[in-house]
Coordinates of C-alpha atoms and ligand atoms in Angstrom, one line a residue:
Chain B
X1 CA -32.3 -174.8 -17.1
X2 CA -29.8 -176.9 -15.2
X3 CA -30.8 -179.4 -12.6
X4 CA -28.6 -179.6 -9.5
X5 CA -28.8 -182.4 -6.9
X6 CA -29.2 -181.0 -3.4
X7 CA -29.5 -182.3 0.1
X8 CA -31.8 -180.0 1.9
X9 CA -31.8 -181.3 5.5
X10 CA -28.5 -181.5 7.4
X11 CA -27.0 -181.1 10.9
X12 CA -23.5 -180.5 12.4
X13 CA -22.1 -180.3 15.9
X14 CA -23.6 -176.8 16.1
X15 CA -26.8 -178.8 17.0
X16 CA -26.7 -182.6 17.4
X17 CA -24.9 -183.7 14.3
X18 CA -21.6 -185.5 14.6
X19 CA -19.9 -184.6 11.4
X20 CA -18.4 -181.1 10.8
X21 CA -19.6 -179.1 7.9
X22 CA -16.3 -179.9 6.1
X23 CA -16.7 -183.6 6.6
X24 CA -20.2 -183.5 5.5
X25 CA -19.5 -181.5 2.3
X26 CA -16.6 -183.8 1.4
X27 CA -19.0 -186.7 1.5
X28 CA -21.7 -184.7 -0.3
X29 CA -19.1 -184.2 -3.1
X30 CA -18.6 -188.0 -3.3
X31 CA -22.3 -188.5 -3.5
X32 CA -22.4 -186.1 -6.5
X33 CA -24.3 -183.4 -4.7
X34 CA -24.0 -179.8 -6.0
X35 CA -25.1 -178.3 -2.7
X36 CA -26.6 -178.8 0.7
X37 CA -28.7 -176.7 3.0
X38 CA -27.4 -176.4 6.5
X39 CA -30.5 -176.7 8.8
X40 CA -29.1 -177.1 12.3
X41 CA -31.7 -177.3 15.1
X42 CA -32.5 -173.8 16.3
X43 CA -29.2 -172.1 15.4
X44 CA -27.4 -170.7 12.4
X45 CA -23.9 -170.6 14.0
X46 CA -22.6 -173.4 11.8
X47 CA -22.6 -171.1 8.8
X48 CA -19.5 -169.4 10.1
X49 CA -17.4 -172.0 8.2
X50 CA -19.5 -172.1 5.0
X51 CA -17.4 -169.9 2.7
X52 CA -14.2 -171.8 3.5
X53 CA -15.9 -175.2 3.1
X54 CA -17.4 -174.3 -0.2
X55 CA -14.0 -173.1 -1.4
X56 CA -12.4 -176.4 -0.4
X57 CA -15.1 -178.8 -1.6
X58 CA -17.0 -176.9 -4.3
X59 CA -20.3 -177.8 -2.6
X60 CA -22.7 -174.9 -2.3
X61 CA -24.0 -174.3 1.2
X62 CA -27.5 -172.7 1.6
X63 CA -28.3 -171.0 4.9
X64 CA -31.2 -172.6 6.7
X65 CA -32.4 -173.8 10.1
X66 CA -34.7 -176.4 11.5
X67 CA -37.2 -174.9 13.9
X68 CA -37.1 -177.6 16.5
X69 CA -40.2 -176.6 18.5
X70 CA -42.6 -178.4 20.8
X71 CA -45.3 -178.8 18.2
X72 CA -43.4 -179.6 15.0
X73 CA -40.1 -179.3 13.1
X74 CA -40.1 -176.7 10.4
X75 CA -37.3 -176.2 7.9
X76 CA -36.4 -172.7 6.8
X77 CA -34.2 -171.7 3.9
X78 CA -32.7 -168.4 2.9
X79 CA -33.6 -166.6 6.1
X80 CA -31.5 -165.6 9.1
X81 CA -32.6 -166.8 12.6
X82 CA -36.3 -166.1 13.2
X83 CA -37.9 -166.3 16.6
X84 CA -40.0 -169.3 17.4
X85 CA -39.9 -169.6 21.2
X86 CA -42.9 -167.4 21.8
X87 CA -45.2 -169.4 19.5
X88 CA -48.0 -171.7 20.6
X89 CA -49.6 -174.5 18.6
X90 CA -52.0 -172.2 16.9
X91 CA -49.4 -169.5 16.1
X92 CA -47.4 -171.0 13.3
X93 CA -48.8 -168.6 10.7
X94 CA -47.2 -165.8 12.7
X95 CA -43.9 -167.6 12.7
X96 CA -44.0 -168.4 9.0
X97 CA -44.7 -164.7 8.3
X98 CA -41.5 -163.8 10.1
X99 CA -39.5 -166.1 7.8
X100 CA -41.2 -164.9 4.7
X101 CA -40.6 -161.2 5.6
X102 CA -36.9 -162.0 5.8
X103 CA -37.0 -163.5 2.3
X104 CA -36.9 -167.1 3.3
X105 CA -39.2 -170.1 2.7
X106 CA -40.6 -172.7 5.0
X107 CA -41.1 -176.4 4.8
X108 CA -42.7 -178.9 7.1
X109 CA -40.1 -181.5 8.1
X110 CA -41.1 -185.2 8.5
X111 CA -44.7 -184.4 9.3
X112 CA -45.6 -187.9 10.4
X113 CA -42.6 -188.8 12.5
X114 CA -43.2 -190.1 16.0
X115 CA -43.8 -187.2 18.4
X116 CA -42.9 -186.6 22.1
X117 CA -41.7 -188.2 24.2
X118 CA -40.2 -190.6 21.7
X119 CA -38.9 -187.8 19.4
X120 CA -39.7 -184.3 20.9
X121 CA -41.8 -182.2 18.6
X122 CA -41.1 -184.4 15.6
X123 CA -44.7 -185.0 14.7
X124 CA -46.4 -181.9 13.1
X125 CA -49.1 -180.7 15.4
X126 CA -49.3 -177.0 14.5
X127 CA -52.7 -175.9 13.3
X128 CA -52.4 -174.6 9.8
X129 CA -55.1 -172.1 8.9
X130 CA -53.7 -171.2 5.5
X131 CA -51.9 -173.9 3.5
X132 CA -50.8 -171.2 1.0
X133 CA -48.2 -170.2 3.6
X134 CA -46.4 -173.5 3.4
X135 CA -43.8 -173.4 0.7
X136 CA -42.8 -177.1 0.8
X137 CA -43.3 -180.4 2.6
X138 CA -40.5 -182.9 3.2
X139 CA -42.4 -185.9 1.9
X140 CA -39.3 -188.2 1.7
X141 CA -37.4 -188.2 5.0
X142 CA -34.2 -190.1 5.9
X143 CA -32.5 -192.8 3.8
X144 CA -34.4 -195.4 1.8
X145 CA -37.3 -192.9 1.9
X146 CA -39.8 -194.7 -0.4
X147 CA -39.8 -197.7 2.0
X148 CA -40.7 -195.8 5.2
X149 CA -44.3 -195.7 6.6
X150 CA -44.2 -192.1 7.8
X151 CA -43.3 -190.9 4.3
X152 CA -46.2 -192.7 2.7
X153 CA -48.5 -190.5 4.9
X154 CA -46.5 -187.4 4.0
X155 CA -46.8 -188.1 0.3
X156 CA -50.5 -188.6 0.7
X157 CA -50.9 -185.3 2.6
X158 CA -49.0 -183.5 -0.2
X159 CA -51.2 -185.2 -2.9
X160 CA -54.4 -184.3 -1.0
X161 CA -53.3 -180.7 -0.8
X162 CA -52.5 -180.6 -4.5
X163 CA -55.9 -182.0 -5.2
X164 CA -57.4 -179.2 -3.2
X165 CA -55.7 -176.7 -5.5
X166 CA -52.7 -175.7 -3.3
X167 CA -49.4 -175.4 -5.0
X168 CA -46.9 -176.7 -2.5
X169 CA -43.5 -178.1 -3.4
X170 CA -42.3 -181.5 -2.2
X171 CA -38.7 -182.2 -1.1
X172 CA -36.5 -185.0 0.2
X173 CA -34.4 -184.6 3.3
X174 CA -31.9 -187.1 4.6
X175 CA -31.9 -185.4 8.1
X176 CA -28.2 -186.0 7.8
X177 CA -26.4 -186.2 11.2
X178 CA -23.3 -188.3 10.5
X179 CA -21.0 -189.1 7.7
X180 CA -20.7 -192.9 8.1
X181 CA -20.6 -195.6 5.6
X182 CA -24.3 -196.0 5.6
X183 CA -25.2 -198.5 2.9
X184 CA -28.8 -197.1 2.8
X185 CA -29.1 -194.5 0.1
X186 CA -30.6 -191.1 0.5
X187 CA -32.6 -189.4 -2.2
X188 CA -31.5 -186.3 -4.2
X189 CA -33.6 -183.2 -4.4
X190 CA -32.8 -181.9 -7.9
X191 CA -33.5 -178.2 -8.2
X192 CA -34.0 -176.5 -11.6
X193 CA -31.9 -173.4 -11.7
X194 CA -31.4 -171.1 -14.7
X195 CA -28.0 -171.6 -16.4
X196 CA -27.0 -168.0 -15.8
X197 CA -27.8 -168.2 -12.0
X198 CA -25.2 -169.1 -9.4
X199 CA -26.1 -171.7 -6.7
X200 CA -27.1 -169.3 -3.9
X201 CA -29.8 -168.9 -1.3
X202 CA -31.6 -166.8 -3.8
X203 CA -31.6 -169.2 -6.7
X204 CA -32.5 -172.2 -4.4
X205 CA -35.4 -170.4 -2.8
X206 CA -36.6 -169.3 -6.2
X207 CA -36.4 -172.9 -7.6
X208 CA -38.4 -174.3 -4.7
X209 CA -40.9 -171.4 -4.7
X210 CA -41.5 -172.1 -8.4
X211 CA -41.9 -175.8 -7.9
X212 CA -38.9 -176.8 -10.0
X213 CA -38.0 -180.0 -8.2
X214 CA -37.5 -183.6 -8.9
X215 CA -36.9 -186.1 -6.1
X216 CA -35.0 -189.2 -7.0
X217 CA -32.9 -192.1 -5.7
X218 CA -30.6 -191.4 -8.6
X219 CA -31.5 -190.4 -12.1
X220 CA -33.1 -187.1 -13.1
X221 CA -36.7 -187.6 -14.1
X222 CA -38.0 -184.7 -16.2
X223 CA -41.2 -184.2 -18.0
X224 CA -42.9 -181.6 -20.2
X225 CA -46.4 -181.0 -21.4
X226 CA -46.9 -179.7 -24.9
X227 CA -50.0 -177.5 -25.1
X228 CA -50.7 -175.3 -28.1
X229 CA -47.2 -175.4 -29.6
X230 CA -45.6 -174.6 -26.2
X231 CA -43.7 -176.8 -23.9
X232 CA -44.3 -176.4 -20.2
X233 CA -41.8 -177.7 -17.6
X234 CA -42.0 -178.8 -14.0
X235 CA -43.5 -176.1 -11.8
X236 CA -45.0 -174.1 -14.7
X237 CA -48.7 -173.3 -15.0
X238 CA -50.6 -174.0 -18.2
X239 CA -53.4 -171.5 -18.5
X240 CA -56.2 -172.5 -20.8
X241 CA -59.5 -171.1 -21.9
X242 CA -62.8 -173.1 -21.7
X243 CA -62.4 -174.2 -25.3
X244 CA -58.7 -175.2 -25.0
X245 CA -59.4 -177.2 -21.9
X246 CA -60.8 -180.0 -24.1
X247 CA -57.8 -180.3 -26.3
X248 CA -55.4 -183.2 -25.8
X249 CA -52.1 -182.7 -24.1
X250 CA -48.8 -184.4 -25.1
X251 CA -46.6 -185.6 -22.3
X252 CA -42.9 -186.2 -22.8
X253 CA -40.9 -187.8 -20.1
X254 CA -37.1 -188.3 -20.1
X255 CA -34.6 -189.8 -17.7
X256 CA -31.0 -188.8 -17.3
X257 CA -28.5 -190.9 -15.5
X258 CA -27.1 -189.7 -12.2
X259 CA -23.6 -188.2 -12.4
X260 CA -22.0 -190.8 -10.2
X261 CA -21.5 -194.4 -11.1
X262 CA -23.0 -195.9 -7.9
X263 CA -26.4 -194.5 -8.7
X264 CA -26.6 -195.5 -12.4
X265 CA -28.0 -199.0 -11.7
X266 CA -31.4 -197.5 -11.3
X267 CA -32.0 -196.7 -14.9
X268 CA -31.0 -200.1 -16.0
X269 CA -33.6 -201.9 -13.9
X270 CA -37.1 -202.8 -15.0
X271 CA -39.2 -199.7 -14.5
X272 CA -42.1 -197.8 -15.8
X273 CA -43.3 -194.2 -15.7
X274 CA -46.7 -193.4 -14.2
X275 CA -48.3 -190.1 -15.1
X276 CA -50.7 -189.1 -12.3
X277 CA -52.9 -186.2 -11.5
X278 CA -55.8 -185.0 -9.4
X279 CA -57.9 -187.3 -11.7
X280 CA -55.7 -190.2 -10.6
X281 CA -53.4 -192.2 -12.9
X282 CA -53.6 -190.9 -16.5
X283 CA -51.3 -193.4 -18.2
X284 CA -48.2 -195.5 -17.7
X285 CA -45.5 -197.1 -19.8
X286 CA -41.9 -198.1 -20.1
X287 CA -39.1 -195.8 -20.9
X288 CA -37.4 -196.7 -24.1
X289 CA -34.5 -195.9 -26.3
X290 CA -31.0 -195.0 -25.4
X291 CA -32.1 -191.8 -23.8
X292 CA -35.0 -193.3 -21.8
X293 CA -38.0 -191.5 -23.3
X294 CA -41.7 -191.9 -22.8
X295 CA -44.4 -190.0 -24.7
X296 CA -48.2 -190.1 -24.5
X297 CA -51.1 -188.0 -25.5
X298 CA -53.8 -187.6 -22.9
X299 CA -57.3 -186.2 -23.0
X300 CA -58.5 -185.2 -19.6
X301 CA -60.8 -182.4 -18.4
X302 CA -60.6 -180.7 -15.0
X303 CA -56.9 -181.2 -14.5
X304 CA -55.3 -179.2 -11.7
X305 CA -51.9 -180.8 -11.7
X306 CA -49.9 -183.6 -13.4
X307 CA -46.7 -185.2 -12.2
X308 CA -44.5 -188.1 -13.3
X309 CA -43.4 -190.9 -11.1
X310 CA -40.8 -193.6 -11.8
X311 CA -41.7 -197.0 -10.5
X312 CA -39.4 -199.9 -10.5
X313 CA -36.8 -202.1 -8.7
X314 CA -34.5 -200.6 -6.2
X315 CA -32.0 -203.3 -5.4
X316 CA -34.7 -205.9 -6.0
X317 CA -37.5 -204.2 -4.2
X318 CA -40.4 -202.6 -6.1
X319 CA -40.7 -199.0 -5.1
X320 CA -41.1 -195.4 -6.3
X321 CA -37.6 -194.4 -7.5
X322 CA -38.3 -190.8 -8.4
X323 CA -41.1 -188.3 -8.8
X324 CA -41.4 -184.8 -10.2
X325 CA -43.1 -181.9 -8.7
X326 CA -46.3 -181.0 -10.7
X327 CA -47.0 -179.0 -13.8
X328 CA -50.1 -177.1 -12.9
X329 CA -53.2 -176.3 -15.0
X330 CA -55.7 -173.6 -14.7
X331 CA -58.5 -172.3 -16.8
X332 CA -59.4 -168.7 -17.3
Chain K
X1 CA -14.5 -165.7 38.5
X2 CA -17.4 -163.4 38.9
X3 CA -20.8 -165.1 39.1
X4 CA -23.6 -163.5 37.1
X5 CA -26.4 -166.0 37.6
X6 CA -26.8 -169.2 39.6
X7 CA -30.1 -170.9 39.8
X8 CA -31.6 -174.3 40.2
X9 CA -35.1 -175.7 39.7
X10 CA -37.3 -178.7 39.8
X11 CA -39.4 -179.8 36.8
X12 CA -42.3 -182.3 36.5
X13 CA -43.9 -184.0 33.5
X14 CA -46.3 -181.1 33.3
X15 CA -43.3 -178.8 32.8
X16 CA -42.9 -180.3 29.3
X17 CA -43.3 -177.9 26.4
X18 CA -42.5 -174.8 28.6
X19 CA -39.7 -172.3 28.4
X20 CA -38.0 -170.8 31.5
X21 CA -36.2 -167.6 30.9
X22 CA -33.7 -166.0 33.3
X23 CA -32.6 -162.5 32.6
X24 CA -29.6 -160.9 34.2
X25 CA -27.6 -157.8 33.9
X26 CA -24.0 -157.4 32.7
X27 CA -22.8 -154.1 34.0
X28 CA -19.7 -153.7 31.9
X29 CA -18.5 -155.4 28.7
X30 CA -16.8 -158.8 29.3
X31 CA -14.2 -160.7 27.4
X32 CA -16.3 -163.9 27.6
X33 CA -19.2 -165.6 29.2
X34 CA -19.2 -169.1 30.7
X35 CA -22.4 -171.0 30.9
X36 CA -22.7 -174.3 32.8
X37 CA -25.9 -176.2 32.7
X38 CA -26.9 -179.7 33.9
X39 CA -30.0 -181.7 34.7
X40 CA -30.8 -185.0 36.2
X41 CA -32.1 -187.6 35.8
X42 CA -31.6 -188.0 32.0
X43 CA -33.3 -191.4 31.5
X44 CA -36.5 -192.9 32.8
X45 CA -35.9 -196.1 34.7
X46 CA -39.7 -196.8 35.0
X47 CA -40.3 -199.5 32.5
X48 CA -44.0 -199.9 32.9
X49 CA -44.6 -196.1 32.9
X50 CA -42.4 -195.7 29.8
X51 CA -44.3 -198.5 28.1
X52 CA -47.6 -196.6 28.8
X53 CA -46.2 -193.4 27.3
X54 CA -44.9 -195.2 24.3
X55 CA -48.2 -196.9 23.7
X56 CA -49.9 -193.5 24.0
X57 CA -47.5 -192.1 21.4
X58 CA -48.1 -194.9 19.0
X59 CA -51.9 -194.3 19.3
X60 CA -51.5 -190.6 18.8
X61 CA -48.8 -190.6 16.0
X62 CA -49.0 -193.7 14.0
X63 CA -51.5 -194.4 11.3
X64 CA -54.2 -196.8 12.7
X65 CA -53.4 -199.5 10.1
X66 CA -49.8 -199.6 11.3
X67 CA -50.3 -199.3 15.1
X68 CA -50.3 -203.0 15.9
X69 CA -46.9 -203.5 14.2
X70 CA -45.5 -200.6 16.2
X71 CA -47.0 -201.9 19.5
X72 CA -45.1 -205.2 19.1
X73 CA -41.8 -203.3 18.9
X74 CA -42.5 -200.7 21.6
X75 CA -39.2 -201.5 23.3
X76 CA -37.2 -200.0 20.4
X77 CA -38.1 -196.6 21.9
X78 CA -36.6 -197.3 25.3
X79 CA -35.2 -195.7 27.3
X80 CA -37.4 -192.5 27.3
X81 CA -35.3 -189.4 28.1
X82 CA -35.7 -185.9 29.4
X83 CA -34.6 -183.2 27.0
X84 CA -33.8 -179.6 28.1
X85 CA -31.9 -177.2 25.9
X86 CA -30.6 -173.7 26.4
X87 CA -30.5 -170.7 24.2
X88 CA -29.0 -167.3 24.7
X89 CA -30.1 -163.7 23.8
X90 CA -27.8 -160.7 24.3
X91 CA -29.3 -157.2 24.8
X92 CA -30.3 -156.9 21.1
X93 CA -29.9 -160.3 19.4
X94 CA -30.2 -164.0 19.4
X95 CA -26.9 -165.6 20.2
X96 CA -27.5 -169.2 19.5
X97 CA -28.7 -172.4 21.1
X98 CA -27.5 -175.9 22.0
X99 CA -30.0 -178.4 20.8
X100 CA -28.4 -181.6 21.9
X101 CA -28.8 -184.4 24.3
X102 CA -26.0 -184.6 26.9
X103 CA -27.3 -183.7 30.4
X104 CA -24.1 -181.8 31.4
X105 CA -23.1 -178.9 29.1
X106 CA -20.6 -176.1 29.3
X107 CA -20.3 -173.2 26.8
X108 CA -18.2 -170.2 26.3
X109 CA -19.2 -167.1 24.3
X110 CA -16.6 -164.6 23.4
X111 CA -15.9 -161.8 20.9
X112 CA -14.1 -163.8 18.3
X113 CA -15.2 -167.3 19.0
X114 CA -17.9 -169.4 20.7
X115 CA -18.8 -173.0 21.5
X116 CA -20.7 -174.8 18.7
X117 CA -24.3 -173.6 18.5
X118 CA -23.4 -170.1 19.6
X119 CA -22.6 -167.0 17.7
X120 CA -19.3 -165.1 18.5
X121 CA -19.6 -161.4 19.3
X122 CA -19.1 -158.8 21.9
X123 CA -20.3 -159.6 25.5
X124 CA -22.0 -156.2 25.8
X125 CA -23.4 -154.5 28.9
X126 CA -27.1 -154.8 29.3
X127 CA -29.8 -157.3 29.9
X128 CA -29.0 -160.8 28.8
X129 CA -31.4 -163.8 28.7
X130 CA -30.9 -167.5 29.0
X131 CA -33.8 -169.7 28.1
X132 CA -34.2 -173.3 29.2
X133 CA -36.5 -175.0 26.7
X134 CA -38.2 -177.9 28.4
X135 CA -38.9 -180.2 25.5
X136 CA -39.8 -183.2 27.5
X137 CA -39.8 -184.4 31.1
X138 CA -40.7 -188.1 31.4
X139 CA -39.3 -188.8 34.9
X140 CA -41.4 -188.0 38.1
X141 CA -39.2 -184.9 38.5
X142 CA -36.1 -183.5 37.0
X143 CA -33.6 -181.0 38.6
X144 CA -31.5 -178.5 36.8
X145 CA -28.7 -176.2 37.6
X146 CA -27.7 -173.2 35.6
X147 CA -24.7 -171.0 36.3
X148 CA -23.3 -168.1 34.3
X149 CA -19.9 -166.6 35.1
X150 CA -17.6 -164.1 33.6
X151 CA -15.4 -166.3 31.5
X152 CA -11.9 -167.1 32.7
X153 CA -10.2 -166.8 29.4
X154 CA -10.7 -165.8 25.8
X155 CA -11.5 -168.8 23.6
Ligands
ZN401 ZN1 -36.6 -182.8 12.8
ZN402 ZN1 -33.4 -182.6 11.3

């Protein structure tokens, strides 16, 4: 498995962005990104340049769109244009079905942003009858995401849904409209893709569908759970029988530096790893050693999910620096 | 320059979150299609009315524990603006949209190229549709003009 940093929420002049696809991908390259998803508002016309831009910059471009509707903004990935203009506030399930039938996935963009008339349709107001239809939620939006109010609410929504037993992925999205020299950093969405797989709409959709994601301001935070001689990675499901449920689990966390120098400061600051779950915090501790490891054995019953969160200083401010998507548990 | 559609209309705050679709017939394939769209006013000049709308939004969209802090800074959301966007459907497919803020917009769709937001392709005979998506009207009224003509030149 190789983990590729992506930016999953971007715009160009094909909607209201000011940088061309080429300008954006050149900057993406400098930021160390392997790929971006082009998610212009309500159109897919910007993809016309994507082959050429990928050839020139080496940055993979995944087709997407941001449904920019009256009742919410919804990101789609891996699907062509799907119709949204005939949908009312109770019809989003019908709309999501259209995207799924075309092989795409959907994510709620910035669910707690200000709504109309301040930002038209930006606050999620669609009625969701089946959360299983939602593939991901953009819980970190814009630059410096862990410091923004509306993201705290989105992160809580995601955690509440995980607690209810839904398996929904979490992503970050810069909502990138211009390539300026913004000193504020955006997060990476690292996607776990098999070594043999190319970076494509198919492999990106697969990674998100399987919950293989780590969201980070820089370093790649990975964790594994060892259960009965087997190691389970992010997104995997540990199935246990009633007896096995009582056995202790070993958690191994590791941190890898980002591949660009500007982001490496993060791993040198004071920080700790917090292991959290539907039962709350399970344990915490510092990362140690040259390769930043943390290991702990936990005994907990009734676990539905476990994730790792890296907490520490980001340019002097205490904040969440990275978090993984969960490893899930179920009992047969 | 042959005119295919020319319409104007008046919108009100209650027109927010509606779509207006015009359909028109293209009798023979064309080299290109020119679309001109404008609306006015763009910005609300009504400071006290805007403040009321902003305060309502804060109550509706911000977590209760944070509302007071947002209320103090209500002016950061000024001026409130109208937002109308257009999208185009040819006789069989979606041909793109222009989700952006300027209140005066002109677009050309042609076989091998198109303005940003739109998808190049043949301008076939048949029923075409242009949809005005009224995302938001915050002024007492808002007038729009939409004109579609046979394009003068290839892009
Ligand atoms: Zn949005
Ligand atoms: Zn966006």
